[in-house]
Tab-separated table of C-alpha atoms in Angstrom:
chain	number	residue	atom	x	y	z
A	1	UNK	CA	-2.941	-7.446	-13.779
A	2	UNK	CA	-3.533	-7.075	-10.057
A	3	UNK	CA	-3.744	-10.285	-8.060
A	4	UNK	CA	-7.000	-9.195	-6.418
A	5	UNK	CA	-9.853	-8.133	-8.686
A	6	UNK	CA	-11.947	-5.036	-8.054
A	7	UNK	CA	-14.401	-3.156	-10.276
A	8	UNK	CA	-12.717	-0.008	-11.601
A	9	UNK	CA	-15.543	2.260	-10.537
A	10	UNK	CA	-18.616	2.564	-8.351
A	11	UNK	CA	-20.972	5.463	-7.846
A	12	UNK	CA	-24.039	6.608	-5.994
A	13	UNK	CA	-25.987	9.643	-4.935
A	14	UNK	CA	-25.634	11.129	-1.457
A	15	UNK	CA	-27.256	8.886	1.102
A	16	UNK	CA	-27.166	5.777	-1.054
A	17	UNK	CA	-25.426	2.522	-0.210
A	18	UNK	CA	-22.435	1.574	-2.355
A	19	UNK	CA	-20.676	-1.774	-2.280
A	20	UNK	CA	-17.211	-2.595	-3.653
A	21	UNK	CA	-16.203	-6.174	-4.301
A	22	UNK	CA	-12.762	-7.754	-4.119
A	23	UNK	CA	-12.129	-11.193	-5.534
A	24	UNK	CA	-9.096	-13.327	-4.824
A	25	UNK	CA	-8.124	-16.940	-4.343
A	26	UNK	CA	-7.446	-19.570	-1.724
A	27	UNK	CA	-3.851	-18.380	-1.330
A	28	UNK	CA	-4.840	-14.854	-0.297
A	29	UNK	CA	-8.385	-13.849	0.668
A	30	UNK	CA	-9.430	-17.454	1.173
A	31	UNK	CA	-6.929	-17.983	3.989
A	32	UNK	CA	-5.793	-14.559	5.215
A	33	UNK	CA	-7.324	-11.352	6.592
A	34	UNK	CA	-8.349	-8.604	4.200
A	35	UNK	CA	-7.496	-4.933	4.617
A	36	UNK	CA	-8.914	-1.931	2.812
A	37	UNK	CA	-7.182	1.367	2.079
A	38	UNK	CA	-8.649	4.700	1.085
A	39	UNK	CA	-6.604	6.896	-1.214
A	40	UNK	CA	-7.286	10.425	-2.314
A	41	UNK	CA	-4.918	11.141	-5.232
A	42	UNK	CA	-2.005	13.283	-4.166
A	43	UNK	CA	-2.286	12.299	-0.541
A	44	UNK	CA	-1.091	9.464	1.655
A	45	UNK	CA	-3.170	6.294	1.481
A	46	UNK	CA	-5.033	5.488	4.696
A	47	UNK	CA	-5.776	2.160	6.354
A	48	UNK	CA	-9.583	2.037	6.434
A	49	UNK	CA	-10.475	-1.527	7.370
A	50	UNK	CA	-8.228	-4.262	8.791
A	51	UNK	CA	-8.642	-7.922	9.679
A	52	UNK	CA	-11.649	-8.339	7.363
A	53	UNK	CA	-14.032	-6.007	9.180
A	54	UNK	CA	-12.321	-3.885	11.837
A	55	UNK	CA	-12.375	-0.104	11.611
A	56	UNK	CA	-9.416	1.908	12.933
A	57	UNK	CA	-10.350	4.785	15.169
A	58	UNK	CA	-11.580	7.740	13.186
A	59	UNK	CA	-13.164	5.763	10.358
A	60	UNK	CA	-16.913	6.480	10.263
A	61	UNK	CA	-19.201	3.582	11.113
A	62	UNK	CA	-21.015	3.997	7.803
A	63	UNK	CA	-18.102	1.994	6.415
A	64	UNK	CA	-18.344	-1.765	6.901
A	65	UNK	CA	-16.662	-4.788	5.374
A	66	UNK	CA	-17.147	-8.514	5.159
A	67	UNK	CA	-15.576	-11.605	3.673
A	68	UNK	CA	-16.877	-14.900	2.387
A	69	UNK	CA	-14.683	-17.577	0.893
A	70	UNK	CA	-12.315	-15.983	-1.591
A	71	UNK	CA	-14.195	-12.692	-1.884
A	72	UNK	CA	-14.497	-9.602	0.260
A	73	UNK	CA	-16.564	-6.464	0.090
A	74	UNK	CA	-16.582	-2.935	1.411
A	75	UNK	CA	-19.870	-1.139	1.914
A	76	UNK	CA	-20.534	2.536	2.359
A	77	UNK	CA	-23.943	3.260	3.853
A	78	UNK	CA	-25.203	6.797	3.583
A	79	UNK	CA	-22.724	7.896	0.934
A	80	UNK	CA	-21.261	11.364	1.476
A	81	UNK	CA	-19.300	13.660	-0.815
A	82	UNK	CA	-16.150	13.250	1.254
A	83	UNK	CA	-16.225	9.515	0.506
A	84	UNK	CA	-15.080	10.180	-3.067
A	85	UNK	CA	-11.759	8.388	-3.291
A	86	UNK	CA	-10.015	5.292	-4.558
A	87	UNK	CA	-10.427	2.181	-2.416
A	88	UNK	CA	-8.013	-0.732	-2.500
A	89	UNK	CA	-8.349	-4.164	-0.983
A	90	UNK	CA	-5.226	-6.007	0.124
A	91	UNK	CA	-4.283	-9.307	1.683
A	92	UNK	CA	-1.344	-11.504	2.493
A	93	UNK	CA	-0.694	-14.032	-0.234
A	94	UNK	CA	0.958	-17.330	0.663
A	95	UNK	CA	3.213	-17.088	-2.423
A	96	UNK	CA	3.578	-13.356	-3.101
A	97	UNK	CA	3.635	-11.666	0.309
A	98	UNK	CA	1.239	-8.671	0.166
A	99	UNK	CA	-1.104	-8.274	-2.803
A	100	UNK	CA	-3.486	-5.466	-3.692
A	101	UNK	CA	-6.526	-5.032	-5.866
A	102	UNK	CA	-6.528	-2.678	-8.813
A	103	UNK	CA	-8.568	-0.118	-6.911
A	104	UNK	CA	-12.130	1.145	-7.210
A	105	UNK	CA	-12.874	4.792	-7.795
A	106	UNK	CA	-15.971	5.841	-5.867
A	107	UNK	CA	-17.843	8.804	-7.304
A	108	UNK	CA	-20.634	10.662	-5.558
A	109	UNK	CA	-23.112	11.796	-8.195
B	1	UNK	CA	3.984	14.260	14.930
B	2	UNK	CA	4.071	10.661	13.773
B	3	UNK	CA	4.795	10.624	10.054
B	4	UNK	CA	6.994	9.342	7.258
B	5	UNK	CA	8.311	11.534	4.454
B	6	UNK	CA	9.696	10.201	1.200
B	7	UNK	CA	12.288	12.019	-0.884
B	8	UNK	CA	14.599	11.268	-3.769
B	9	UNK	CA	12.284	10.785	-6.706
B	10	UNK	CA	12.881	12.312	-10.103
B	11	UNK	CA	13.377	11.751	-13.803
B	12	UNK	CA	15.914	9.088	-14.685
B	13	UNK	CA	16.909	7.376	-17.899
B	14	UNK	CA	16.364	3.637	-18.409
B	15	UNK	CA	19.211	1.693	-16.887
B	16	UNK	CA	19.926	4.432	-14.382
B	17	UNK	CA	19.917	4.396	-10.592
B	18	UNK	CA	18.088	6.351	-7.932
B	19	UNK	CA	17.997	6.244	-4.141
B	20	UNK	CA	14.799	7.003	-2.286
B	21	UNK	CA	14.754	7.955	1.383
B	22	UNK	CA	12.011	7.573	3.957
B	23	UNK	CA	12.502	9.718	7.043
B	24	UNK	CA	10.369	8.684	9.995
B	25	UNK	CA	9.290	10.950	12.840
B	26	UNK	CA	7.600	10.067	16.103
B	27	UNK	CA	8.652	6.441	16.224
B	28	UNK	CA	11.871	4.456	15.756
B	29	UNK	CA	12.134	2.651	12.425
B	30	UNK	CA	14.107	-0.025	14.241
B	31	UNK	CA	10.961	-1.102	16.105
B	32	UNK	CA	8.754	-1.816	13.097
B	33	UNK	CA	8.890	-3.269	9.622
B	34	UNK	CA	8.958	-0.702	6.843
B	35	UNK	CA	7.626	-1.195	3.348
B	36	UNK	CA	7.689	0.417	-0.060
B	37	UNK	CA	4.527	0.330	-2.128
B	38	UNK	CA	4.214	1.890	-5.565
B	39	UNK	CA	1.360	3.215	-7.686
B	40	UNK	CA	2.014	3.213	-11.404
B	41	UNK	CA	-0.089	5.263	-13.839
B	42	UNK	CA	-3.318	3.467	-14.652
B	43	UNK	CA	-2.557	0.614	-12.277
B	44	UNK	CA	-3.293	-0.333	-8.705
B	45	UNK	CA	-1.064	-0.325	-5.685
B	46	UNK	CA	1.806	-2.795	-5.784
B	47	UNK	CA	3.782	-3.925	-2.760
B	48	UNK	CA	7.471	-3.777	-3.632
B	49	UNK	CA	9.673	-4.453	-0.622
B	50	UNK	CA	9.960	-4.731	3.153
B	51	UNK	CA	12.686	-4.537	5.766
B	52	UNK	CA	11.864	-6.292	9.008
B	53	UNK	CA	13.049	-5.417	12.511
B	54	UNK	CA	15.949	-7.844	12.216
B	55	UNK	CA	16.979	-6.297	8.846
B	56	UNK	CA	15.650	-9.214	6.817
B	57	UNK	CA	14.437	-7.956	3.464
B	58	UNK	CA	11.929	-9.280	0.953
B	59	UNK	CA	11.178	-8.101	-2.553
B	60	UNK	CA	8.502	-8.468	-5.183
B	61	UNK	CA	9.563	-10.553	-8.177
B	62	UNK	CA	9.381	-7.464	-10.385
B	63	UNK	CA	12.253	-5.728	-8.565
B	64	UNK	CA	14.271	-8.511	-6.951
B	65	UNK	CA	17.926	-8.264	-7.914
B	66	UNK	CA	17.629	-4.621	-8.939
B	67	UNK	CA	16.337	-2.845	-5.808
B	68	UNK	CA	17.847	-2.949	-2.309
B	69	UNK	CA	16.264	-1.829	0.941
B	70	UNK	CA	18.332	-0.757	3.945
B	71	UNK	CA	17.929	1.158	7.174
B	72	UNK	CA	19.987	3.655	9.186
B	73	UNK	CA	18.632	3.630	12.723
B	74	UNK	CA	20.797	6.596	13.768
B	75	UNK	CA	19.041	8.736	11.152
B	76	UNK	CA	15.685	7.009	11.607
B	77	UNK	CA	15.631	6.582	7.853
B	78	UNK	CA	14.992	3.773	5.411
B	79	UNK	CA	16.734	3.808	2.034
B	80	UNK	CA	15.605	2.244	-1.226
B	81	UNK	CA	18.373	1.836	-3.774
B	82	UNK	CA	16.909	1.344	-7.240
B	83	UNK	CA	19.267	0.144	-9.970
B	84	UNK	CA	18.824	-0.769	-13.624
B	85	UNK	CA	15.574	1.156	-13.738
B	86	UNK	CA	13.016	0.348	-16.412
B	87	UNK	CA	10.108	2.296	-17.882
B	88	UNK	CA	7.700	0.032	-16.016
B	89	UNK	CA	9.197	1.206	-12.719
B	90	UNK	CA	7.629	4.621	-13.307
B	91	UNK	CA	5.336	5.205	-10.322
B	92	UNK	CA	4.729	7.109	-7.141
B	93	UNK	CA	6.648	5.299	-4.422
B	94	UNK	CA	5.169	5.265	-0.937
B	95	UNK	CA	6.886	4.385	2.306
B	96	UNK	CA	4.533	2.593	4.678
B	97	UNK	CA	4.857	1.436	8.278
B	98	UNK	CA	3.786	-2.112	8.918
B	99	UNK	CA	2.018	-3.494	11.971
B	100	UNK	CA	1.057	-6.939	13.201
B	101	UNK	CA	4.185	-8.538	11.801
B	102	UNK	CA	5.122	-9.181	8.171
B	103	UNK	CA	2.925	-12.211	7.818
B	104	UNK	CA	-0.708	-13.085	7.245
B	105	UNK	CA	-1.919	-10.225	9.492
B	106	UNK	CA	0.266	-7.666	7.775
B	107	UNK	CA	-1.187	-4.210	7.280
B	108	UNK	CA	0.176	-0.713	6.789
B	109	UNK	CA	-1.048	1.894	9.251
B	110	UNK	CA	1.045	4.929	8.308
B	111	UNK	CA	1.912	6.081	4.809
B	112	UNK	CA	3.800	8.999	3.350
B	113	UNK	CA	2.594	11.175	0.509
B	114	UNK	CA	4.944	9.490	-1.914
B	115	UNK	CA	7.712	10.479	-4.273
B	116	UNK	CA	7.415	10.267	-8.046
B	117	UNK	CA	9.925	8.248	-10.047
B	118	UNK	CA	9.799	8.673	-13.806
B	119	UNK	CA	11.940	6.420	-15.963
B	120	UNK	CA	12.172	7.795	-19.476
B	121	UNK	CA	14.709	8.728	-22.109
């Protein structure tokens, strides 16, 4: 139902690397910057990555992001327990303004 | 402290109306574009509406014609009038500050904790 497609879940043990994918089209990811948001249920969502791969101040450098064509990805290197959250990709869409992915729940095993 | 706080959510019957408020602190709402984004049960985030610095408003197709966004600069508050509510409007509604212009670089750098709207008979 969401315009951008994400896997519903991802998991790893502490210290592992976890990658979340985000698939779109030429009208959104293919031609516009991608942003990522972290959301802990019951709290305010937080801008985590902007302009494809830029981290706002305060976001640990174990988080990185990239984009290729109509897909983007968020990687967490050295997974920690505090990284458990929902992660959403988002982008401007040339026909629908701002679109989001369905979110990926990251679980630390 | 720089923050936004949403209020006004609640339980409302289908076809009813509700007005949400977003009170900003630490910055003037007149200087930025302000958005509403909602999170429905079992679904992802959905951008719903924006009011730009010049008071231009845009809406998602799902709410256009039913919801209206406005701003009172003297109260540093943004209002979201929701009419003819439907069950599928049930969600947590977040107010979010936008940066980099409402265009291809658009991103939201400050969010509130949300207010729950439940549409049910």
